[in-house]
Tab-separated table of C-alpha atoms and ligand atoms in Angstrom:
chain	number	residue	atom	x	y	z
L	1	MET	CA	122.678	117.154	-11.172
L	2	CYS	CA	125.861	115.173	-11.700
L	3	ASN	CA	125.660	112.756	-14.768
L	4	TYR	CA	128.317	110.683	-13.987
L	5	SER	CA	127.575	107.885	-12.469
L	6	PHE	CA	130.384	107.757	-9.306
L	7	GLU	CA	129.351	104.414	-7.540
L	8	ASN	CA	131.572	101.713	-6.492
L	9	LEU	CA	131.811	98.509	-8.802
L	10	LEU	CA	134.998	97.587	-8.049
L	11	PRO	CA	135.835	94.341	-6.611
L	12	VAL	CA	137.616	95.995	-3.180
L	13	ASP	CA	136.573	95.211	0.478
L	14	GLU	CA	136.717	97.619	3.624
L	15	ASN	CA	140.375	97.392	4.215
L	16	GLY	CA	141.170	97.980	0.491
L	17	TYR	CA	141.682	94.687	-0.652
L	18	TYR	CA	141.247	93.459	-4.248
L	19	GLY	CA	141.583	89.605	-3.275
L	20	GLU	CA	145.446	89.099	-2.035
L	21	PHE	CA	146.145	92.547	-3.226
L	22	GLY	CA	145.963	96.180	-1.694
L	23	GLY	CA	145.799	96.969	1.752
L	24	SER	CA	147.776	99.481	3.676
L	25	TYR	CA	151.107	98.605	4.677
L	26	ILE	CA	152.533	101.958	6.321
L	27	PRO	CA	154.114	103.337	9.375
L	28	GLU	CA	151.773	103.925	11.744
L	29	PRO	CA	152.117	107.923	11.368
L	30	LEU	CA	150.652	107.802	8.014
L	31	LYS	CA	147.558	105.664	9.062
L	32	VAL	CA	145.493	109.210	10.796
L	33	ARG	CA	146.300	110.828	7.792
L	34	LEU	CA	144.827	108.099	5.258
L	35	GLU	CA	141.740	107.730	7.404
L	36	GLU	CA	141.020	111.206	7.157
L	37	VAL	CA	141.237	110.949	3.579
L	38	ASN	CA	138.992	107.254	3.779
L	39	LYS	CA	136.316	109.429	5.769
L	40	ALA	CA	136.007	112.402	4.236
L	41	PHE	CA	136.005	110.565	0.709
L	42	ARG	CA	132.783	108.325	1.544
L	43	HIS	CA	131.327	111.444	2.748
L	44	TYR	CA	132.607	113.550	-0.556
L	45	ILE	CA	131.221	111.418	-2.912
L	46	ASN	CA	127.254	111.036	-1.964
L	47	ASP	CA	127.744	114.814	-1.573
L	48	MET	CA	125.429	116.675	-4.441
L	49	GLU	CA	127.357	119.764	-4.178
L	50	PHE	CA	130.560	118.373	-4.464
L	51	LEU	CA	129.717	115.914	-7.472
L	52	ASN	CA	128.296	119.279	-8.971
L	53	GLU	CA	131.339	121.051	-8.489
L	54	PHE	CA	133.656	118.221	-9.801
L	55	GLU	CA	131.485	117.650	-12.843
L	56	ASP	CA	131.507	121.518	-14.200
L	57	LEU	CA	135.244	121.930	-13.634
L	58	LEU	CA	135.575	117.995	-16.063
L	59	HIS	CA	133.268	119.707	-18.285
L	60	ASN	CA	134.166	123.489	-18.252
L	61	TYR	CA	137.876	123.242	-17.102
L	62	ALA	CA	139.083	120.003	-18.418
L	63	GLY	CA	137.185	119.758	-21.477
L	64	ARG	CA	135.190	116.722	-20.836
L	65	PRO	CA	133.296	114.920	-22.367
L	66	SER	CA	136.243	114.080	-24.436
L	67	PRO	CA	135.458	112.621	-28.235
L	68	LEU	CA	135.228	109.030	-29.458
L	69	PHE	CA	136.830	108.841	-32.749
L	70	LEU	CA	136.186	106.419	-35.034
L	71	ALA	CA	139.696	106.083	-36.417
L	72	LYS	CA	138.968	104.743	-40.216
L	73	LYS	CA	142.099	103.670	-41.770
L	74	LEU	CA	142.854	101.490	-38.180
L	75	SER	CA	139.968	99.978	-38.739
L	76	GLU	CA	140.799	98.518	-41.998
L	77	ARG	CA	144.022	98.060	-41.052
L	78	TYR	CA	143.238	96.373	-37.998
L	79	GLY	CA	140.071	94.255	-39.692
L	80	ALA	CA	137.699	96.206	-36.468
L	81	GLN	CA	136.257	99.026	-35.732
L	82	ILE	CA	138.188	100.749	-33.336
L	83	TYR	CA	137.767	103.590	-31.607
L	84	LEU	CA	139.760	106.115	-29.892
L	85	LYS	CA	138.803	107.448	-26.253
L	86	ARG	CA	140.491	111.252	-26.970
L	87	GLU	CA	141.933	111.335	-23.230
L	88	ASP	CA	144.801	113.244	-25.225
L	89	LEU	CA	142.532	116.230	-25.848
L	90	ASN	CA	141.912	117.372	-21.897
L	91	HIS	CA	143.291	120.236	-20.434
L	92	THR	CA	147.287	119.824	-19.790
L	93	GLY	CA	147.090	116.811	-21.886
L	94	ALA	CA	146.150	113.615	-20.721
L	95	HIS	CA	143.395	111.782	-18.699
L	96	LYS	CA	145.539	112.650	-15.287
L	97	ILE	CA	144.213	115.822	-14.434
L	98	ASN	CA	140.373	113.706	-14.111
L	99	ASN	CA	142.023	112.589	-10.660
L	100	ALA	CA	143.659	115.643	-9.783
L	101	LEU	CA	140.916	117.845	-9.681
L	102	GLY	CA	138.638	114.974	-7.671
L	103	LEU	CA	141.327	114.942	-5.323
L	104	GLY	CA	142.159	119.011	-5.450
L	105	LEU	CA	138.513	119.442	-4.757
L	106	LEU	CA	138.491	116.694	-1.417
L	107	ALA	CA	141.399	118.519	-0.069
L	108	LYS	CA	140.024	121.856	-0.628
L	109	ARG	CA	136.177	120.108	1.344
L	110	MET	CA	138.939	118.671	4.127
L	111	GLY	CA	140.234	122.050	4.814
L	112	LYS	CA	143.641	121.610	3.391
L	113	ARG	CA	145.860	124.400	2.436
L	114	LYS	CA	148.509	122.620	0.674
L	115	ILE	CA	149.048	119.832	-1.978
L	116	ILE	CA	151.961	117.851	-1.647
L	117	ALA	CA	152.496	115.434	-4.811
L	118	GLU	CA	155.133	113.631	-6.247
L	119	THR	CA	156.279	112.856	-9.470
L	120	GLY	CA	158.084	110.881	-11.872
L	121	ALA	CA	158.348	112.730	-15.445
L	122	GLY	CA	156.703	115.512	-14.630
L	123	GLN	CA	152.812	115.029	-16.260
L	124	HIS	CA	151.434	113.996	-12.684
L	125	GLY	CA	153.260	117.476	-11.030
L	126	VAL	CA	152.166	119.728	-13.958
L	127	ALA	CA	148.738	118.164	-13.422
L	128	ALA	CA	148.625	118.760	-9.938
L	129	ALA	CA	150.252	122.146	-10.158
L	130	THR	CA	147.704	123.195	-12.114
L	131	VAL	CA	145.055	122.062	-9.918
L	132	ALA	CA	146.546	123.423	-7.314
L	133	ALA	CA	146.552	126.793	-8.900
L	134	LEU	CA	143.168	126.699	-10.295
L	135	LEU	CA	141.802	125.982	-6.338
L	136	ASP	CA	144.020	128.530	-5.210
L	137	LEU	CA	146.734	125.617	-2.988
L	138	GLU	CA	149.957	125.445	-2.074
L	139	CYS	CA	152.134	122.790	-3.982
L	140	VAL	CA	155.044	121.354	-3.272
L	141	VAL	CA	156.163	118.667	-5.972
L	142	TYR	CA	158.705	116.160	-4.691
L	143	MET	CA	160.813	114.866	-7.695
L	144	GLY	CA	163.904	112.817	-8.345
L	145	ALA	CA	167.191	115.310	-8.830
L	146	GLU	CA	168.238	112.380	-11.677
L	147	ASP	CA	164.470	113.472	-12.866
L	148	VAL	CA	164.555	117.143	-12.218
L	149	ALA	CA	167.683	117.467	-14.534
L	150	ARG	CA	165.766	115.382	-17.608
L	151	GLN	CA	163.189	116.722	-17.629
L	152	GLN	CA	163.380	120.941	-17.469
L	153	PRO	CA	160.411	121.967	-19.661
L	154	ASN	CA	157.855	120.128	-17.245
L	155	VAL	CA	159.872	121.693	-13.947
L	156	MET	CA	158.993	125.349	-15.857
L	157	ARG	CA	155.731	124.591	-16.073
L	158	MET	CA	155.655	123.693	-12.704
L	159	LYS	CA	157.364	126.500	-11.045
L	160	MET	CA	154.910	128.814	-13.942
L	161	LEU	CA	152.199	127.272	-11.926
L	162	GLY	CA	153.815	128.400	-8.780
L	163	ALA	CA	154.497	125.461	-7.501
L	164	LYS	CA	157.452	124.469	-5.443
L	165	VAL	CA	159.591	121.661	-6.775
L	166	MET	CA	161.554	119.955	-4.112
L	167	PRO	CA	164.359	117.876	-5.763
L	168	VAL	CA	165.229	114.267	-4.001
L	169	ASP	CA	168.609	113.320	-3.743
L	170	ALA	CA	167.930	109.798	-1.930
L	171	GLY	CA	168.687	106.937	-3.303
L	172	ASN	CA	168.920	106.792	-7.359
L	173	ALA	CA	166.895	110.015	-7.010
L	174	THR	CA	164.251	108.946	-9.571
L	175	LEU	CA	160.485	108.739	-8.790
L	176	ASN	CA	160.562	105.670	-6.107
L	177	ASN	CA	162.615	108.199	-3.736
L	178	ALA	CA	160.221	110.949	-4.364
L	179	VAL	CA	157.257	108.882	-3.477
L	180	ASP	CA	159.345	107.823	-0.125
L	181	ALA	CA	160.071	112.020	0.505
L	182	ALA	CA	156.454	113.363	-0.756
L	183	LEU	CA	155.130	110.432	1.948
L	184	SER	CA	157.688	111.718	4.882
L	185	ALA	CA	156.723	115.258	4.147
L	186	TRP	CA	152.750	114.478	4.035
L	187	VAL	CA	152.842	112.995	7.760
L	188	ALA	CA	154.912	116.016	9.054
L	189	ASP	CA	152.631	118.490	8.132
L	190	GLU	CA	149.047	118.662	9.144
L	191	GLU	CA	147.226	120.602	6.707
L	192	ALA	CA	148.894	118.958	3.911
L	193	PHE	CA	146.879	116.519	1.183
L	194	TYR	CA	148.904	114.078	-0.385
L	195	LEU	CA	147.483	114.052	-4.361
L	196	ILE	CA	148.468	110.956	-5.666
L	197	GLY	CA	149.111	110.484	-9.353
L	198	SER	CA	148.247	106.645	-9.770
L	199	ALA	CA	146.016	104.112	-8.729
L	200	VAL	CA	148.746	103.042	-6.547
L	201	GLY	CA	149.433	103.368	-2.874
L	202	PRO	CA	147.560	102.350	0.096
L	203	HIS	CA	144.078	102.385	0.823
L	204	PRO	CA	142.021	103.830	0.111
L	205	PHE	CA	143.941	106.195	-2.609
L	206	PRO	CA	143.982	103.236	-5.226
L	207	GLU	CA	139.779	102.562	-4.881
L	208	ILE	CA	139.234	106.600	-5.087
L	209	VAL	CA	141.574	107.327	-8.013
L	210	ALA	CA	140.127	104.384	-9.903
L	211	ARG	CA	136.411	106.437	-9.043
L	212	PHE	CA	137.462	109.782	-10.078
L	213	GLN	CA	138.767	108.556	-13.463
L	214	SER	CA	135.904	106.183	-14.120
L	215	VAL	CA	134.245	109.328	-15.886
L	216	ILE	CA	136.296	107.469	-18.677
L	217	SER	CA	134.168	104.693	-19.333
L	218	PHE	CA	131.366	106.642	-18.474
L	219	GLU	CA	131.354	108.581	-21.553
L	220	VAL	CA	132.530	105.392	-23.563
L	221	LYS	CA	128.708	103.703	-22.799
L	222	LYS	CA	127.093	106.432	-23.382
L	223	GLN	CA	128.580	107.905	-27.018
L	224	LEU	CA	128.885	104.130	-27.994
L	225	GLU	CA	125.153	103.814	-27.339
L	226	LYS	CA	124.691	107.042	-28.978
L	227	LEU	CA	127.233	106.102	-31.898
L	228	ILE	CA	125.994	102.529	-32.459
L	229	GLY	CA	123.020	101.490	-30.518
L	230	ARG	CA	125.071	99.524	-27.702
L	231	ASN	CA	126.333	100.745	-24.670
L	232	ASN	CA	129.352	97.865	-24.520
L	233	PRO	CA	132.123	97.134	-26.912
L	234	ASP	CA	133.842	93.658	-27.264
L	235	TYR	CA	136.967	95.476	-26.219
L	236	VAL	CA	138.706	98.111	-24.263
L	237	ILE	CA	142.330	98.190	-24.640
L	238	ALA	CA	144.798	100.648	-22.249
L	239	SER	CA	147.919	100.742	-21.168
L	240	ILE	CA	149.319	100.595	-17.668
L	241	GLY	CA	152.116	102.135	-15.804
L	242	GLY	CA	150.441	102.453	-12.074
L	243	GLY	CA	146.659	101.422	-13.980
L	244	SER	CA	144.632	104.302	-13.470
L	245	ASN	CA	143.834	104.822	-17.011
L	246	ALA	CA	143.489	101.879	-17.184
L	247	ALA	CA	140.846	101.575	-14.219
L	248	GLY	CA	139.028	104.665	-15.695
L	249	ALA	CA	138.824	103.033	-19.175
L	250	PHE	CA	137.560	99.493	-17.957
L	251	TYR	CA	135.663	100.751	-14.814
L	252	HIS	CA	131.940	100.869	-16.238
L	253	PHE	CA	132.877	97.150	-17.788
L	254	ILE	CA	134.469	95.424	-15.107
L	255	ASN	CA	131.305	93.602	-14.497
L	256	ASP	CA	129.936	93.176	-17.558
L	257	GLU	CA	131.676	89.773	-18.810
L	258	ARG	CA	130.964	90.292	-22.258
L	259	VAL	CA	133.578	93.278	-22.425
L	260	LYS	CA	137.359	92.069	-23.131
L	261	LEU	CA	139.846	93.836	-21.381
L	262	VAL	CA	143.126	94.355	-22.714
L	263	ALA	CA	146.157	95.864	-20.354
L	264	VAL	CA	149.258	96.550	-21.944
L	265	GLU	CA	152.448	96.359	-20.248
L	266	ALA	CA	155.527	98.438	-21.174
L	267	ALA	CA	158.237	95.818	-22.338
L	268	GLY	CA	161.236	98.341	-22.721
L	269	LYS	CA	163.991	96.405	-24.293
L	270	GLY	CA	161.851	93.174	-24.557
L	271	VAL	CA	160.615	90.880	-21.849
L	272	GLY	CA	163.880	88.689	-19.886
L	273	THR	CA	166.306	91.403	-21.122
L	274	GLY	CA	165.799	92.668	-17.444
L	275	GLU	CA	165.240	96.222	-18.808
L	276	SER	CA	161.439	96.838	-19.076
L	277	ALA	CA	158.162	97.799	-16.995
L	278	ALA	CA	156.352	94.477	-17.208
L	279	SER	CA	155.029	94.658	-13.728
L	280	ILE	CA	153.006	91.817	-13.927
L	281	THR	CA	154.224	90.081	-16.464
L	282	GLU	CA	157.558	89.738	-15.018
L	283	GLY	CA	157.213	90.649	-11.029
L	284	GLN	CA	156.413	89.181	-8.036
L	285	THR	CA	153.963	89.630	-5.512
L	286	GLY	CA	155.349	91.805	-2.758
L	287	VAL	CA	154.600	95.489	-1.141
L	288	LEU	CA	155.519	98.675	-2.901
L	289	HIS	CA	154.319	102.295	-1.636
L	290	GLY	CA	151.936	100.749	0.989
L	291	SER	CA	150.088	98.101	-1.094
L	292	ARG	CA	150.186	94.620	-1.909
L	293	THR	CA	150.685	94.204	-5.460
L	294	LYS	CA	153.110	92.964	-8.277
L	295	VAL	CA	156.576	94.438	-8.071
L	296	LEU	CA	159.821	93.859	-10.167
L	297	ALA	CA	162.300	92.708	-7.392
L	298	ASN	CA	165.847	92.200	-7.846
L	299	ALA	CA	167.189	88.052	-7.216
L	300	ASP	CA	167.754	89.112	-3.163
L	301	GLY	CA	164.071	90.806	-3.007
L	302	SER	CA	164.831	94.704	-3.408
L	303	VAL	CA	162.675	96.362	-6.070
L	304	LYS	CA	164.028	96.258	-9.245
L	305	GLU	CA	164.144	99.566	-11.519
L	306	ALA	CA	161.830	99.991	-13.922
L	307	TYR	CA	162.950	100.832	-17.631
L	308	SER	CA	160.634	102.108	-20.722
L	309	ILE	CA	161.198	104.467	-22.743
L	310	SER	CA	158.056	105.824	-21.797
L	311	ALA	CA	158.799	108.062	-18.286
L	312	GLY	CA	155.184	107.475	-17.837
L	313	LEU	CA	155.119	103.565	-17.746
L	314	ASP	CA	158.324	103.296	-16.055
L	315	TYR	CA	156.883	102.431	-12.928
L	316	PRO	CA	158.504	99.259	-10.755
L	317	GLY	CA	155.102	98.023	-9.819
L	318	ILE	CA	151.685	98.166	-10.396
L	319	GLY	CA	148.101	99.125	-8.913
L	320	PRO	CA	146.437	96.533	-6.618
L	321	LEU	CA	142.874	96.865	-8.667
L	322	GLN	CA	144.699	95.488	-12.028
L	323	SER	CA	146.959	93.107	-10.388
L	324	TYR	CA	143.758	91.326	-8.915
L	325	LEU	CA	141.903	91.835	-12.678
L	326	ALA	CA	145.265	90.193	-14.342
L	327	GLU	CA	145.667	87.314	-11.516
L	328	ASN	CA	141.940	86.430	-12.142
L	329	GLY	CA	141.956	86.170	-16.399
L	330	ARG	CA	139.698	89.492	-15.952
L	331	THR	CA	142.043	91.075	-18.103
L	332	GLN	CA	144.450	89.868	-20.783
L	333	VAL	CA	147.390	91.400	-19.961
L	334	LEU	CA	149.682	91.891	-23.590
L	335	VAL	CA	153.214	93.652	-23.840
L	336	ALA	CA	154.743	96.072	-26.470
L	337	ASP	CA	158.424	96.742	-26.686
L	338	ASP	CA	160.389	100.264	-26.920
L	339	LYS	CA	159.799	99.815	-30.608
L	340	GLU	CA	156.756	98.420	-30.989
L	341	ALA	CA	155.199	101.595	-29.557
L	342	LEU	CA	157.591	103.798	-31.370
L	343	ASP	CA	156.046	102.516	-34.567
L	344	ALA	CA	152.427	102.512	-33.272
L	345	ALA	CA	152.605	106.361	-32.627
L	346	PHE	CA	154.419	106.791	-35.990
L	347	LEU	CA	151.772	104.872	-37.308
L	348	LEU	CA	148.471	106.721	-35.341
L	349	ALA	CA	150.389	110.275	-37.067
L	350	GLU	CA	150.598	109.555	-40.052
L	351	GLU	CA	147.212	107.865	-40.590
L	352	GLU	CA	144.282	109.479	-38.169
L	353	GLY	CA	146.680	112.705	-37.782
L	354	ILE	CA	147.299	112.056	-33.940
L	355	ILE	CA	150.311	112.348	-32.266
L	356	PRO	CA	149.796	110.554	-29.413
L	357	ALA	CA	151.608	110.317	-25.768
L	358	LEU	CA	154.461	107.429	-25.916
L	359	GLU	CA	152.448	105.784	-22.957
L	360	SER	CA	149.287	105.481	-25.254
L	361	SER	CA	151.407	104.020	-28.188
L	362	HIS	CA	151.708	101.137	-26.179
L	363	ALA	CA	148.180	100.431	-25.749
L	364	LEU	CA	147.934	101.246	-29.823
L	365	ALA	CA	150.870	98.870	-30.274
L	366	ALA	CA	148.417	95.673	-28.903
L	367	LEU	CA	146.176	96.543	-32.141
L	368	LYS	CA	147.986	93.947	-34.253
L	369	LYS	CA	148.561	91.375	-31.762
L	370	ILE	CA	145.085	90.643	-31.596
L	371	LYS	CA	142.809	88.443	-33.771
L	372	PHE	CA	139.488	90.409	-34.135
L	373	GLU	CA	136.143	89.748	-35.698
L	374	ALA	CA	135.554	92.619	-38.925
L	375	ASP	CA	132.546	93.676	-36.866
L	376	ASP	CA	134.177	93.765	-33.112
L	377	ILE	CA	133.898	97.080	-31.363
L	378	VAL	CA	137.275	97.936	-30.146
L	379	VAL	CA	137.839	101.080	-27.583
L	380	VAL	CA	141.255	101.906	-27.324
L	381	ASN	CA	142.317	104.633	-24.708
L	382	LEU	CA	144.310	107.158	-26.245
L	383	SER	CA	145.389	108.121	-22.223
L	384	GLY	CA	147.521	111.529	-23.714
L	385	ARG	CA	148.861	113.723	-26.707
L	386	GLY	CA	152.617	113.294	-28.110
L	387	ASP	CA	154.066	117.017	-27.273
L	388	LYS	CA	155.898	115.987	-24.727
L	389	ASP	CA	157.388	112.993	-26.662
L	390	MET	CA	158.487	115.288	-29.332
L	391	GLY	CA	162.496	114.897	-27.873
L	392	THR	CA	161.997	111.265	-28.396
L	393	TYR	CA	160.377	111.168	-31.934
L	394	MET	CA	162.924	113.118	-33.077
L	395	LYS	CA	165.971	110.835	-31.725
L	396	TYR	CA	164.125	108.113	-33.746
L	397	MET	CA	163.860	110.032	-37.251
L	398	ILE	CA	167.197	110.987	-37.046
L	399	GLU	CA	168.413	107.663	-36.189
L	400	ASP	CA	165.728	105.964	-38.932
J	1	PLP	C1	151.311	108.811	-16.751
J	1	PLP	C2	150.280	108.753	-18.162
J	1	PLP	C3	150.129	107.101	-18.254
J	1	PLP	C4	150.487	105.663	-17.238
J	1	PLP	O1	149.670	106.032	-15.805
J	1	PLP	P1	148.475	105.422	-14.878
J	1	PLP	O2	148.252	105.478	-13.958
J	1	PLP	O3	148.663	103.572	-15.875
J	1	PLP	O4	147.326	105.620	-16.308
J	1	PLP	C5	149.326	106.466	-19.427
J	1	PLP	N1	149.727	107.670	-20.387
J	1	PLP	C6	149.905	108.862	-20.206
J	1	PLP	C7	149.370	109.766	-20.980
J	1	PLP	C8	149.645	109.531	-18.866
J	1	PLP	O5	150.883	110.903	-18.711
C-alpha cells in the first residue's frame, strides 16, 4: 500500500493551463512525445504497483521521509516556531532525487531505454545519472560548454555514474542552450525519455514534477500532526529557481488558505541592477521552453541572462504554477540577494550546525523579512545541502 497521496490538487486544466500560464508551445514533432508521456503518467499515477515501487525507492533509496526539525535558535531569533524540512538529507543532497526517481520509473514503464536530461550547475544531471544507473537506463546529459568548464566535480560525478555528458556550444553555452539541445535530441530519438529537472517546460511536465515532489508537503502534514497535533503550519517558505521544491513544499497546502505560502526569488546583485534571477518580481509574461510564464526579458523582448550566486536559481524563467500562484496572490513573493543568502547560510551553520545549499539559503534569508507572531508555526524547505557550494563559501570567508 502506498502511503503517499498523489491526487491532483493543482489549479490546472487538461491543456496544462494555470490561468493564463502554462500550456504547450512546442514544435509539432515534440507533440507526439509529450502526448505519450501524458498518457503514461495518467495511467501509472493510479497504478498501485507503480506507486508502491516509487514509495519503496523514496524510502529505501532516497532516505525518505526527510526529518522535520525544530530549529530552536532560529526560532528564538525570529520569534516563531521554525521547522526545517530536511531535504538536504536525501540521497544526492537535495529534493531533485524525488522527481528523478518518479520520472525514471515512468520512463522504465514506458519501455524507454535512454534518459535525456539537461543541467546547469550539474545538480539535476547528477540526480538523473544516479537514477539512470539504478534503473539500468542509458543517460545523456546536455550541458552548456561554459558550465562544463565551471562545474568539473559534477561533470566527473555524472561520468562516474555512467552518464555521457554532451557539451553544448550554442549561444552563451549555458543552461538555456542545453535545454534546447536536449529537446532536439529527444525529438530525434523515439527510445529516449526526457527527464526534466524542475516544474518547468511544456505540459504535462510542470504538473508531473509538482505531483512527484508533493511527497514533501505530504510528509510535513503528517509530521506536524505528530509533533504539535495540528496538520498545517502558518507559513511555508521555499526558494524558487524553476519552482519544483516550492511546488512540493506548497502542494498539500495550496487549497488551505490558512497556510501562508512564501516564495523566495534570487535577487542576485539586487532588484533593478540588471543582474538578478527574480523572474516574477522583474520579469514579464512570455514563452520560455514551451511554457507561457514569467520570463526575464531584454528591452527587445529576447530572453535575458539570469544571474544569482546560486547556480540552481540562475534561470531566466519560472514554472507556470508559480507564476499563477503569485499573480493571484496565493503566494507572497519575496526576494533575497547574494549577500543576504550568504549571511543566512553562515548563520544556519553557526546556530544549528547545518550547512545549507545556497539555493535554500535564499529561503532562510526571508525569515528576517516577515513579521511573525510568537506562536506561528513556520516551515522552511531546506531544499539541499551545502557541500557543493563550499567553493563559494570559502571565497566569501577569505574576502571577509
Ligand atoms: C535545483 C535546486 C533548487 C532550485 O530548483 P527548484 O526547481 O526551484 O526547486 C533549489 N534548491 C536546490 C538545493 C537545488 O538543487
